[in-house]
């Protein structure tokens, strides 16, 4: 059992200050620097401010130098430049406290980082400032490293999407997938960590995978963010702000195979706008589909511009798709101060044409695996003979009357296949064609890739039934696998 002790934001701030300061003294209100008498040369105090987490200079930090002697009234404030550098001229001999303010400190829940500076004999001094390193922050939040290695942490604040005020009592969930290979074969685990935000809206989740991918979600009552994909960097420290929006609208609809199906749809009046361009050429893409997952959607104009006036407020998942381009999914914050988004799509060729493989297609091996899995009793299996007997003219028509699977959407070209999920009543399953994951296919594209006359077999799995080779990653949806001739 781990003996690491988790610490509150206030304790964290005191610990970090103790780690980086030799003699911390509270910053006083700065006063005007008295003029330097003619003929008297005074020293300068200079240095740089650095973001130790991002590994780059901190631009625009508010740096203060304040006299620490009771008789000293010196006080100056400057901003760090584009290189993170700062200079205080005409500093008289004495003891001083040097510190800086920046939004990054607020995002980390830290107090100003202070340093003691002494100027003597009119000798200039250079003192560099920095945010605490990821190693020190991890140790302050999660305790000392365990025998298994350093501990990774995900932290941030949860704020109201409308007022941007910090929210307390919000549940934050982190989930990811772990696969281990042993005598029993591939074992799949889905670890889950849950914490609650403090009064300041601050949260921290320790023991997350590093480096690795996971999902984050914040919820309080009926209000929640989307499950968003995040990547924990190799240094084991992830900072992510979350914005909590209004609850989803629940819509009840009649279905051919269900007396009543419940669907949650994100609704809202948030504004989200941006442009979609081609990654290589930078040319705008007209007619690209931009949508909030399980929410509203729109299309770009001839200049690649788009606007969504009914976007649900809060942290959401944005999906952008265009014919001939690789789909793009990313987390977005739908808030009043959100800047325009610029999405650059890569072509399928630029993503997939980096490696060419020449091989013979072994359909007999595929059929053998199909038959072996069908005997396991998990999932639903459709053979070529079943398609002939049901007189299916388009492959997607097969899912119109299949229990737990739906074909829904706007026009025929925009229809998608949905399934029941673990955390939602409707989700998009992973689609595999001859063992290869096909991302972002709608119903018409599936009909084109897998015509009924070409199909050898179809496997349909819920999330809990899918074999490891047909689980693309963390998610609450199932999988559909097509095998063709």
Short mmCIF file of C-alpha atoms in Angstrom, two decimals:
data_model
loop_
_atom_site.label_atom_id
_atom_site.label_comp_id
_atom_site.label_asym_id
_atom_site.label_seq_id
_atom_site.Cartn_x
_atom_site.Cartn_y
_atom_site.Cartn_z
CA UNK A 1 0.00 0.00 0.00
CA UNK A 2 1.30 3.42 -0.92
CA UNK A 3 2.11 5.71 2.00
CA UNK A 4 2.35 8.89 -0.01
CA UNK A 5 0.38 11.71 1.55
CA UNK A 6 -1.69 13.98 -0.71
CA UNK A 7 -1.52 17.67 0.08
CA UNK A 8 -3.95 20.56 -0.26
CA UNK A 9 -3.27 23.59 -2.52
CA UNK A 10 -2.34 25.79 0.44
CA UNK A 11 0.15 23.24 1.74
CA UNK A 12 1.44 22.73 -1.80
CA UNK A 13 2.12 26.44 -2.19
CA UNK A 14 4.03 26.60 1.10
CA UNK A 15 6.07 23.52 0.19
CA UNK A 16 7.02 24.86 -3.22
CA UNK A 17 8.05 28.21 -1.79
CA UNK A 18 10.16 26.40 0.80
CA UNK A 19 11.83 24.42 -1.97
CA UNK A 20 12.86 27.39 -4.07
CA UNK A 21 13.41 30.20 -1.56
CA UNK A 22 16.27 30.68 0.85
CA UNK A 23 14.58 33.43 2.87
CA UNK A 24 10.99 34.05 1.78
CA UNK A 25 9.54 37.41 2.73
CA UNK A 26 6.07 38.68 1.80
CA UNK A 27 6.04 41.14 -1.08
CA UNK A 28 5.19 44.65 0.05
CA UNK A 29 3.43 47.27 -2.03
CA UNK A 30 6.10 48.95 -4.17
CA UNK A 31 6.90 52.61 -3.64
CA UNK A 32 8.54 55.06 -6.01
CA UNK A 33 12.30 54.75 -6.33
CA UNK A 34 13.95 57.97 -5.12
CA UNK A 35 16.07 59.68 -7.72
CA UNK A 36 19.74 58.88 -7.88
CA UNK A 37 21.96 61.80 -6.75
CA UNK A 38 24.22 63.19 -9.46
CA UNK A 39 27.59 61.48 -9.66
CA UNK A 40 26.45 58.40 -7.66
CA UNK A 41 26.61 55.10 -9.53
CA UNK A 42 24.26 52.39 -8.41
CA UNK A 43 23.99 48.70 -9.20
CA UNK A 44 21.51 46.83 -11.35
CA UNK A 45 19.58 43.68 -10.48
CA UNK A 46 18.79 41.61 -13.58
CA UNK A 47 17.84 38.07 -14.48
CA UNK A 48 15.43 35.91 -16.40
CA UNK A 49 12.08 34.25 -15.67
CA UNK A 50 11.57 30.73 -16.98
CA UNK A 51 8.66 28.31 -17.20
CA UNK A 52 10.30 25.10 -15.93
CA UNK A 53 7.33 22.98 -16.96
CA UNK A 54 7.19 24.09 -20.60
CA UNK A 55 10.97 24.62 -20.75
CA UNK A 56 10.83 28.13 -22.22
CA UNK A 57 11.17 31.78 -21.11
CA UNK A 58 8.18 33.31 -19.35
CA UNK A 59 7.11 36.40 -21.25
CA UNK A 60 5.14 39.21 -19.60
CA UNK A 61 5.80 38.17 -15.99
CA UNK A 62 5.27 40.98 -13.45
CA UNK A 63 8.60 41.10 -11.58
CA UNK A 64 8.91 43.08 -8.33
CA UNK A 65 11.98 44.10 -6.35
CA UNK A 66 11.10 45.38 -2.86
CA UNK A 67 13.34 46.50 -0.01
CA UNK A 68 13.48 44.00 2.85
CA UNK A 69 15.18 46.36 5.34
CA UNK A 70 12.79 48.21 7.62
CA UNK A 71 14.39 51.52 6.65
CA UNK A 72 14.47 50.73 2.93
CA UNK A 73 11.67 52.28 0.84
CA UNK A 74 12.95 51.09 -2.54
CA UNK A 75 10.40 49.35 -4.75
CA UNK A 76 10.18 48.77 -8.52
CA UNK A 77 8.05 46.69 -10.90
CA UNK A 78 8.99 45.65 -14.45
CA UNK A 79 7.70 43.18 -17.06
CA UNK A 80 9.86 40.38 -18.44
CA UNK A 81 10.57 40.86 -22.17
CA UNK A 82 10.18 38.48 -25.12
CA UNK A 83 13.20 36.50 -23.87
CA UNK A 84 11.95 36.42 -20.27
CA UNK A 85 14.64 38.92 -19.21
CA UNK A 86 14.21 41.79 -16.72
CA UNK A 87 16.45 44.62 -15.40
CA UNK A 88 16.14 46.90 -12.35
CA UNK A 89 18.50 49.94 -12.70
CA UNK A 90 19.86 52.23 -9.97
CA UNK A 91 19.48 49.82 -7.07
CA UNK A 92 21.11 51.10 -3.84
CA UNK A 93 22.95 48.82 -1.42
CA UNK A 94 20.64 46.80 0.81
CA UNK A 95 18.63 43.62 1.23
CA UNK A 96 15.70 42.96 -1.10
CA UNK A 97 12.95 40.48 -1.89
CA UNK A 98 12.54 39.53 -5.54
CA UNK A 99 9.48 37.77 -6.92
CA UNK A 100 7.14 37.56 -9.88
CA UNK A 101 3.46 37.17 -10.67
CA UNK A 102 2.06 35.39 -13.73
CA UNK A 103 -1.13 33.60 -14.75
CA UNK A 104 0.78 30.33 -14.80
CA UNK A 105 1.19 30.53 -11.02
CA UNK A 106 -2.57 30.87 -10.65
CA UNK A 107 -3.11 27.88 -12.93
CA UNK A 108 -0.81 25.82 -10.72
CA UNK A 109 -2.36 27.05 -7.48
CA UNK A 110 0.94 28.52 -6.29
CA UNK A 111 1.89 31.62 -4.36
CA UNK A 112 4.56 33.99 -5.81
CA UNK A 113 8.02 32.47 -5.93
CA UNK A 114 10.35 34.68 -3.83
CA UNK A 115 14.12 35.11 -3.67
CA UNK A 116 16.30 37.06 -1.23
CA UNK A 117 18.78 39.45 -2.92
CA UNK A 118 21.61 41.46 -1.32
CA UNK A 119 23.33 44.36 -3.09
CA UNK A 120 26.63 45.45 -1.52
CA UNK A 121 29.41 47.73 -2.68
CA UNK A 122 27.31 48.81 -5.66
CA UNK A 123 28.03 45.48 -7.34
CA UNK A 124 25.34 44.41 -9.79
CA UNK A 125 23.59 41.09 -9.26
CA UNK A 126 21.90 38.59 -11.55
CA UNK A 127 19.14 36.43 -10.10
CA UNK A 128 17.11 34.04 -12.25
CA UNK A 129 13.54 33.09 -11.36
CA UNK A 130 11.50 30.09 -12.44
CA UNK A 131 8.40 28.14 -11.73
CA UNK A 132 9.02 24.95 -9.76
CA UNK A 133 10.09 22.00 -11.89
CA UNK A 134 7.71 19.10 -12.64
CA UNK A 135 9.79 16.88 -10.31
CA UNK A 136 9.33 19.23 -7.35
CA UNK A 137 5.66 19.79 -8.09
CA UNK A 138 5.00 16.05 -8.32
CA UNK A 139 6.78 15.47 -5.03
CA UNK A 140 4.88 18.33 -3.34
CA UNK A 141 1.49 17.08 -4.57
CA UNK A 142 1.85 13.29 -4.51
CA UNK A 143 4.71 12.68 -2.09
CA UNK A 144 8.10 11.11 -2.69
CA UNK A 145 8.58 8.66 -5.58
CA UNK A 146 7.64 5.04 -4.96
CA UNK A 147 10.05 2.11 -5.48
CA UNK A 148 8.41 1.60 -8.89
CA UNK A 149 9.55 5.04 -10.07
CA UNK A 150 8.38 8.67 -10.22
CA UNK A 151 4.69 9.42 -9.82
CA UNK A 152 2.84 11.21 -12.64
CA UNK A 153 0.15 13.77 -11.83
CA UNK A 154 -2.64 15.56 -13.70
CA UNK A 155 -3.76 18.83 -12.13
CA UNK A 156 -5.64 22.00 -12.91
CA UNK A 157 -8.73 24.02 -12.07
CA UNK A 158 -12.40 23.54 -12.87
CA UNK A 159 -14.22 26.77 -13.70
CA UNK A 160 -17.76 27.77 -14.59
CA UNK A 161 -18.05 28.10 -18.37
CA UNK A 162 -20.20 31.24 -18.09
CA UNK A 163 -18.65 33.27 -15.24
CA UNK A 164 -15.18 31.60 -15.32
CA UNK A 165 -15.36 31.44 -11.50
CA UNK A 166 -13.63 28.45 -9.84
CA UNK A 167 -16.00 25.65 -8.82
CA UNK A 168 -15.71 23.55 -5.66
CA UNK A 169 -17.14 20.10 -5.08
CA UNK A 170 -16.78 19.06 -8.74
CA UNK A 171 -15.92 15.42 -9.40
CA UNK A 172 -13.00 14.94 -11.80
CA UNK A 173 -12.50 11.49 -13.34
CA UNK A 174 -9.43 10.16 -15.15
CA UNK A 175 -9.53 6.84 -17.03
CA UNK A 176 -7.13 4.95 -19.26
CA UNK A 177 -6.48 1.47 -20.64
CA UNK A 178 -3.71 -0.90 -19.58
CA UNK A 179 -2.92 -4.07 -21.55
CA UNK A 180 -0.73 -6.78 -20.07
CA UNK A 181 0.38 -10.02 -21.70
CA UNK A 182 0.66 -13.13 -19.57
CA UNK A 183 -0.15 -16.82 -19.55
CA UNK A 184 -3.84 -16.02 -19.79
CA UNK A 185 -3.22 -13.97 -22.93
CA UNK A 186 -3.91 -10.26 -23.26
CA UNK A 187 -5.51 -8.86 -20.11
CA UNK A 188 -7.25 -5.50 -20.40
CA UNK A 189 -7.72 -3.20 -17.41
CA UNK A 190 -9.40 0.20 -17.24
CA UNK A 191 -7.98 2.03 -14.18
CA UNK A 192 -10.09 4.90 -12.90
CA UNK A 193 -9.08 7.73 -10.57
CA UNK A 194 -11.59 10.14 -9.04
CA UNK A 195 -11.05 13.31 -7.04
CA UNK A 196 -13.07 16.37 -6.00
CA UNK A 197 -12.11 20.00 -6.49
CA UNK A 198 -11.23 22.15 -3.48
CA UNK A 199 -12.77 25.52 -2.64
CA UNK A 200 -10.42 27.18 -5.12
CA UNK A 201 -11.51 24.81 -7.91
CA UNK A 202 -8.11 23.09 -7.79
CA UNK A 203 -7.75 19.35 -8.39
CA UNK A 204 -4.90 16.87 -8.67
CA UNK A 205 -4.91 13.19 -9.66
CA UNK A 206 -1.80 11.15 -8.92
CA UNK A 207 -0.58 7.84 -10.37
CA UNK A 208 -1.69 8.56 -13.93
CA UNK A 209 0.18 6.88 -16.85
CA UNK A 210 3.33 8.64 -18.06
CA UNK A 211 3.88 8.95 -20.89
CA UNK A 212 0.44 7.86 -21.97
CA UNK A 213 -3.05 8.75 -23.14
CA UNK A 214 -6.13 8.99 -20.96
CA UNK A 215 -9.46 10.79 -20.77
CA UNK A 216 -10.61 13.46 -18.32
CA UNK A 217 -14.13 14.51 -17.38
CA UNK A 218 -15.53 16.90 -14.76
CA UNK A 219 -19.11 16.67 -13.46
CA UNK A 220 -21.32 18.09 -10.75
CA UNK A 221 -24.89 16.93 -10.57
CA UNK A 222 -26.33 16.91 -14.09
CA UNK A 223 -23.66 19.30 -15.43
CA UNK A 224 -20.55 17.84 -17.04
CA UNK A 225 -17.80 18.29 -19.58
CA UNK A 226 -17.24 15.84 -22.41
CA UNK A 227 -14.76 13.02 -21.98
CA UNK A 228 -11.69 14.65 -23.53
CA UNK A 229 -8.51 12.93 -24.69
CA UNK A 230 -5.31 14.17 -23.03
CA UNK A 231 -1.68 13.11 -23.34
CA UNK A 232 0.46 12.91 -20.19
CA UNK A 233 4.00 13.99 -21.17
CA UNK A 234 7.15 12.06 -20.37
CA UNK A 235 8.01 14.39 -17.48
CA UNK A 236 4.90 13.11 -15.67
CA UNK A 237 3.20 16.47 -15.18
CA UNK A 238 -0.03 17.46 -16.96
CA UNK A 239 -1.85 20.77 -16.42
CA UNK A 240 -5.36 21.11 -17.87
CA UNK A 241 -8.13 23.64 -17.17
CA UNK A 242 -11.69 22.29 -17.37
CA UNK A 243 -14.82 24.38 -17.89
CA UNK A 244 -18.14 23.03 -16.63
CA UNK A 245 -21.17 23.76 -18.80
CA UNK A 246 -24.91 23.22 -18.54
CA UNK A 247 -26.56 19.83 -18.43
CA UNK A 248 -27.42 17.94 -21.57
CA UNK A 249 -30.96 17.86 -22.90
CA UNK A 250 -32.56 14.42 -22.75
CA UNK A 251 -34.64 13.43 -25.78
CA UNK A 252 -36.84 10.34 -25.90
CA UNK A 253 -37.47 8.77 -29.31
CA UNK A 254 -39.31 5.72 -30.53
CA UNK A 255 -37.18 3.11 -32.31
CA UNK A 256 -38.22 0.07 -34.37
CA UNK A 257 -36.60 -2.32 -31.91
CA UNK A 258 -37.20 -0.39 -28.69
CA UNK A 259 -40.33 0.92 -27.10
CA UNK A 260 -38.43 4.05 -26.13
CA UNK A 261 -34.81 5.07 -26.64
CA UNK A 262 -33.22 7.89 -24.68
CA UNK A 263 -30.70 10.18 -26.33
CA UNK A 264 -28.70 12.95 -24.66
CA UNK A 265 -27.94 15.91 -26.87
CA UNK A 266 -25.70 18.82 -25.94
CA UNK A 267 -27.53 22.11 -26.35
CA UNK A 268 -26.45 25.64 -25.58
CA UNK A 269 -25.91 29.15 -26.85
CA UNK A 270 -22.12 29.33 -26.79
CA UNK A 271 -20.20 30.80 -29.71
CA UNK A 272 -17.40 28.88 -31.36
CA UNK A 273 -15.76 29.92 -34.62
CA UNK A 274 -12.65 29.29 -36.68
CA UNK A 275 -11.19 28.22 -40.01
CA UNK A 276 -10.30 24.89 -41.61
CA UNK A 277 -7.33 24.67 -43.99
CA UNK A 278 -5.24 22.03 -45.73
CA UNK A 279 -2.12 21.27 -43.71
CA UNK A 280 0.37 21.30 -46.59
CA UNK A 281 -0.93 24.05 -48.85
CA UNK A 282 -2.65 26.22 -46.25
CA UNK A 283 -5.61 26.59 -48.61
CA UNK A 284 -9.06 26.97 -47.03
CA UNK A 285 -11.31 23.91 -47.20
CA UNK A 286 -14.90 24.62 -48.21
CA UNK A 287 -17.71 22.28 -47.14
CA UNK A 288 -15.76 20.68 -44.26
CA UNK A 289 -18.00 19.33 -41.51
CA UNK A 290 -17.35 20.79 -38.04
CA UNK A 291 -19.25 19.32 -35.10
CA UNK A 292 -19.34 18.99 -31.35
CA UNK A 293 -19.46 15.28 -30.54
CA UNK A 294 -23.09 14.40 -29.72
CA UNK A 295 -23.96 18.04 -30.38
CA UNK A 296 -24.56 20.60 -33.13
CA UNK A 297 -22.65 20.72 -36.39
CA UNK A 298 -21.99 23.15 -39.22
CA UNK A 299 -19.98 23.41 -42.44
CA UNK A 300 -17.27 25.78 -43.64
CA UNK A 301 -17.91 28.40 -46.31
CA UNK A 302 -15.81 28.97 -49.43
CA UNK A 303 -13.15 30.72 -47.31
CA UNK A 304 -12.92 27.79 -44.90
CA UNK A 305 -14.62 29.81 -42.15
CA UNK A 306 -17.23 28.43 -39.81
CA UNK A 307 -19.25 29.56 -36.79
CA UNK A 308 -21.36 27.62 -34.33
CA UNK A 309 -23.74 29.86 -32.36
CA UNK A 310 -25.49 27.06 -30.46
CA UNK A 311 -22.39 25.32 -29.13
CA UNK A 312 -22.79 23.81 -25.64
CA UNK A 313 -20.76 25.79 -23.11
CA UNK A 314 -17.87 24.06 -21.36
CA UNK A 315 -14.99 21.77 -22.31
CA UNK A 316 -16.08 19.77 -25.35
CA UNK A 317 -14.69 17.54 -28.09
CA UNK A 318 -14.58 19.09 -31.56
CA UNK A 319 -14.51 16.90 -34.67
CA UNK A 320 -13.56 18.21 -38.12
CA UNK A 321 -13.94 16.11 -41.27
CA UNK A 322 -13.49 16.76 -44.98
CA UNK A 323 -13.55 14.40 -47.96
CA UNK A 324 -10.03 13.14 -48.70
CA UNK A 325 -8.59 14.35 -45.40
CA UNK A 326 -7.79 12.65 -42.12
CA UNK A 327 -10.43 13.50 -39.44
CA UNK A 328 -9.25 15.69 -36.56
CA UNK A 329 -10.52 15.49 -32.98
CA UNK A 330 -9.47 17.89 -30.25
CA UNK A 331 -10.65 19.28 -26.92
CA UNK A 332 -12.01 22.84 -27.04
CA UNK A 333 -13.23 25.25 -24.36
CA UNK A 334 -16.52 26.90 -25.30
CA UNK A 335 -16.29 30.11 -23.24
CA UNK A 336 -16.86 33.80 -23.96
CA UNK A 337 -13.15 34.55 -24.23
CA UNK A 338 -12.38 31.62 -26.54
CA UNK A 339 -10.24 32.77 -29.50
CA UNK A 340 -10.99 31.60 -33.08
CA UNK A 341 -9.78 28.09 -33.79
CA UNK A 342 -7.57 27.14 -36.71
CA UNK A 343 -7.66 23.50 -37.74
CA UNK A 344 -5.29 22.14 -40.40
CA UNK A 345 -6.25 18.77 -41.88
CA UNK A 346 -3.75 16.32 -43.32
CA UNK A 347 -4.57 14.27 -46.40
CA UNK A 348 -4.91 10.51 -46.15
CA UNK A 349 -1.91 10.26 -48.46
CA UNK A 350 0.35 12.33 -46.20
CA UNK A 351 -0.69 10.26 -43.18
CA UNK A 352 -0.85 6.79 -44.69
CA UNK A 353 1.51 6.86 -47.68
CA UNK A 354 4.73 6.84 -45.63
CA UNK A 355 4.94 3.03 -45.78
CA UNK A 356 3.98 0.64 -48.56
CA UNK A 357 3.35 -3.03 -47.84
CA UNK A 358 2.91 -5.68 -50.52
CA UNK A 359 1.34 -8.92 -49.31
CA UNK A 360 -1.17 -11.55 -50.32
CA UNK A 361 -4.55 -11.29 -48.68
CA UNK A 362 -5.27 -14.45 -46.67
CA UNK A 363 -9.06 -14.53 -46.50
CA UNK A 364 -9.07 -18.16 -45.34
CA UNK A 365 -7.13 -17.21 -42.20
CA UNK A 366 -9.58 -14.37 -41.59
CA UNK A 367 -12.54 -16.71 -41.91
CA UNK A 368 -10.91 -19.19 -39.52
CA UNK A 369 -10.55 -16.46 -36.90
CA UNK A 370 -14.11 -15.31 -37.57
CA UNK A 371 -15.48 -18.82 -36.97
CA UNK A 372 -13.35 -19.35 -33.86
CA UNK A 373 -14.57 -16.11 -32.27
CA UNK A 374 -18.19 -16.89 -33.20
CA UNK A 375 -17.98 -20.03 -31.03
CA UNK A 376 -17.03 -17.95 -27.97
CA UNK A 377 -20.60 -16.76 -27.45
CA UNK A 378 -19.50 -13.11 -27.22
CA UNK A 379 -20.78 -10.61 -29.75
CA UNK A 380 -23.07 -10.93 -32.77
CA UNK A 381 -21.92 -12.54 -36.05
CA UNK A 382 -23.34 -12.13 -39.56
CA UNK A 383 -22.22 -14.38 -42.42
CA UNK A 384 -22.41 -13.90 -46.19
CA UNK A 385 -25.31 -16.38 -46.24
CA UNK A 386 -27.18 -14.21 -43.70
CA UNK A 387 -26.84 -11.19 -46.01
CA UNK A 388 -28.23 -13.12 -48.98
CA UNK A 389 -31.12 -14.46 -46.93
CA UNK A 390 -32.00 -10.96 -45.62
CA UNK A 391 -31.70 -9.46 -49.12
CA UNK A 392 -29.52 -6.58 -47.93
CA UNK A 393 -28.85 -4.12 -50.77
CA UNK A 394 -26.68 -1.67 -48.77
CA UNK A 395 -24.48 -2.89 -45.92
CA UNK A 396 -25.64 -0.14 -43.55
CA UNK A 397 -29.27 -1.32 -43.92
CA UNK A 398 -28.28 -4.36 -41.87
CA UNK A 399 -28.03 -2.17 -38.75
CA UNK A 400 -31.46 -0.56 -39.01
CA UNK A 401 -33.13 -3.43 -37.16
CA UNK A 402 -30.23 -4.84 -35.14
CA UNK A 403 -30.83 -4.61 -31.36
CA UNK A 404 -28.54 -2.11 -29.64
CA UNK A 405 -27.34 -0.67 -32.96
CA UNK A 406 -28.82 2.38 -34.70
CA UNK A 407 -28.53 4.13 -38.05
CA UNK A 408 -29.24 7.79 -37.57
CA UNK A 409 -28.28 11.27 -38.77
CA UNK A 410 -29.39 13.99 -41.14
CA UNK A 411 -29.28 13.33 -44.88
CA UNK A 412 -28.35 9.94 -46.30
CA UNK A 413 -24.76 11.15 -46.80
CA UNK A 414 -24.40 12.19 -43.14
CA UNK A 415 -25.95 9.13 -41.50
CA UNK A 416 -23.78 7.27 -39.00
CA UNK A 417 -23.91 3.97 -37.14
CA UNK A 418 -24.41 4.26 -33.37
CA UNK A 419 -24.44 1.78 -30.49
CA UNK A 420 -25.32 1.81 -26.81
CA UNK A 421 -22.32 2.81 -24.70
CA UNK A 422 -21.32 2.43 -21.07
CA UNK A 423 -21.50 6.12 -20.19
CA UNK A 424 -23.97 7.24 -22.87
CA UNK A 425 -27.07 5.92 -24.54
CA UNK A 426 -25.60 6.49 -27.97
CA UNK A 427 -21.98 6.41 -29.15
CA UNK A 428 -19.98 5.81 -32.32
CA UNK A 429 -18.41 2.32 -32.48
CA UNK A 430 -14.90 1.62 -33.77
CA UNK A 431 -15.06 0.26 -37.31
CA UNK A 432 -12.51 -2.28 -38.59
CA UNK A 433 -12.11 -3.38 -42.21
CA UNK A 434 -10.15 -6.63 -42.60
CA UNK A 435 -8.51 -5.98 -39.22
CA UNK A 436 -7.59 -2.33 -39.90
CA UNK A 437 -9.16 0.47 -37.88
CA UNK A 438 -11.03 2.90 -40.15
CA UNK A 439 -11.49 6.27 -38.45
CA UNK A 440 -14.51 8.54 -38.91
CA UNK A 441 -16.49 6.52 -41.49
CA UNK A 442 -20.16 7.35 -41.95
CA UNK A 443 -22.79 4.91 -43.26
CA UNK A 444 -22.36 5.80 -46.94
CA UNK A 445 -18.59 5.34 -46.73
CA UNK A 446 -19.04 1.92 -45.09
CA UNK A 447 -21.38 0.96 -47.94
CA UNK A 448 -18.65 1.91 -50.42
CA UNK A 449 -15.83 0.07 -48.65
CA UNK A 450 -17.80 -3.08 -47.77
CA UNK A 451 -20.48 -3.93 -50.33
CA UNK A 452 -22.82 -6.83 -49.41
CA UNK A 453 -21.57 -8.94 -52.33
CA UNK A 454 -17.96 -8.58 -51.09
CA UNK A 455 -18.56 -9.37 -47.41
CA UNK A 456 -17.39 -12.66 -45.88
CA UNK A 457 -18.51 -11.87 -42.34
CA UNK A 458 -19.37 -9.12 -39.84
CA UNK A 459 -18.64 -9.09 -36.10
CA UNK A 460 -20.54 -6.74 -33.76
CA UNK A 461 -19.29 -6.28 -30.18
CA UNK A 462 -20.36 -4.15 -27.24
CA UNK A 463 -17.55 -2.42 -25.31
CA UNK A 464 -17.29 -5.21 -22.72
CA UNK A 465 -17.29 -8.00 -25.35
CA UNK A 466 -14.73 -6.78 -27.89
CA UNK A 467 -11.46 -8.77 -28.12
CA UNK A 468 -8.26 -6.85 -27.44
CA UNK A 469 -7.34 -6.63 -31.16
CA UNK A 470 -10.61 -4.78 -31.82
CA UNK A 471 -10.31 -2.22 -29.02
CA UNK A 472 -8.69 0.95 -30.41
CA UNK A 473 -8.22 2.60 -27.02
CA UNK A 474 -10.09 4.00 -24.08
CA UNK A 475 -13.77 4.53 -24.82
CA UNK A 476 -17.27 3.56 -23.80
CA UNK A 477 -18.37 2.18 -27.18
CA UNK A 478 -18.17 -1.15 -28.96
CA UNK A 479 -16.70 -2.30 -32.27
CA UNK A 480 -17.92 -3.49 -35.69
CA UNK A 481 -15.58 -5.63 -37.78
CA UNK A 482 -16.03 -6.25 -41.53
CA UNK A 483 -14.27 -9.05 -43.43
CA UNK A 484 -14.35 -8.87 -47.22
CA UNK A 485 -13.27 -11.11 -50.12
#
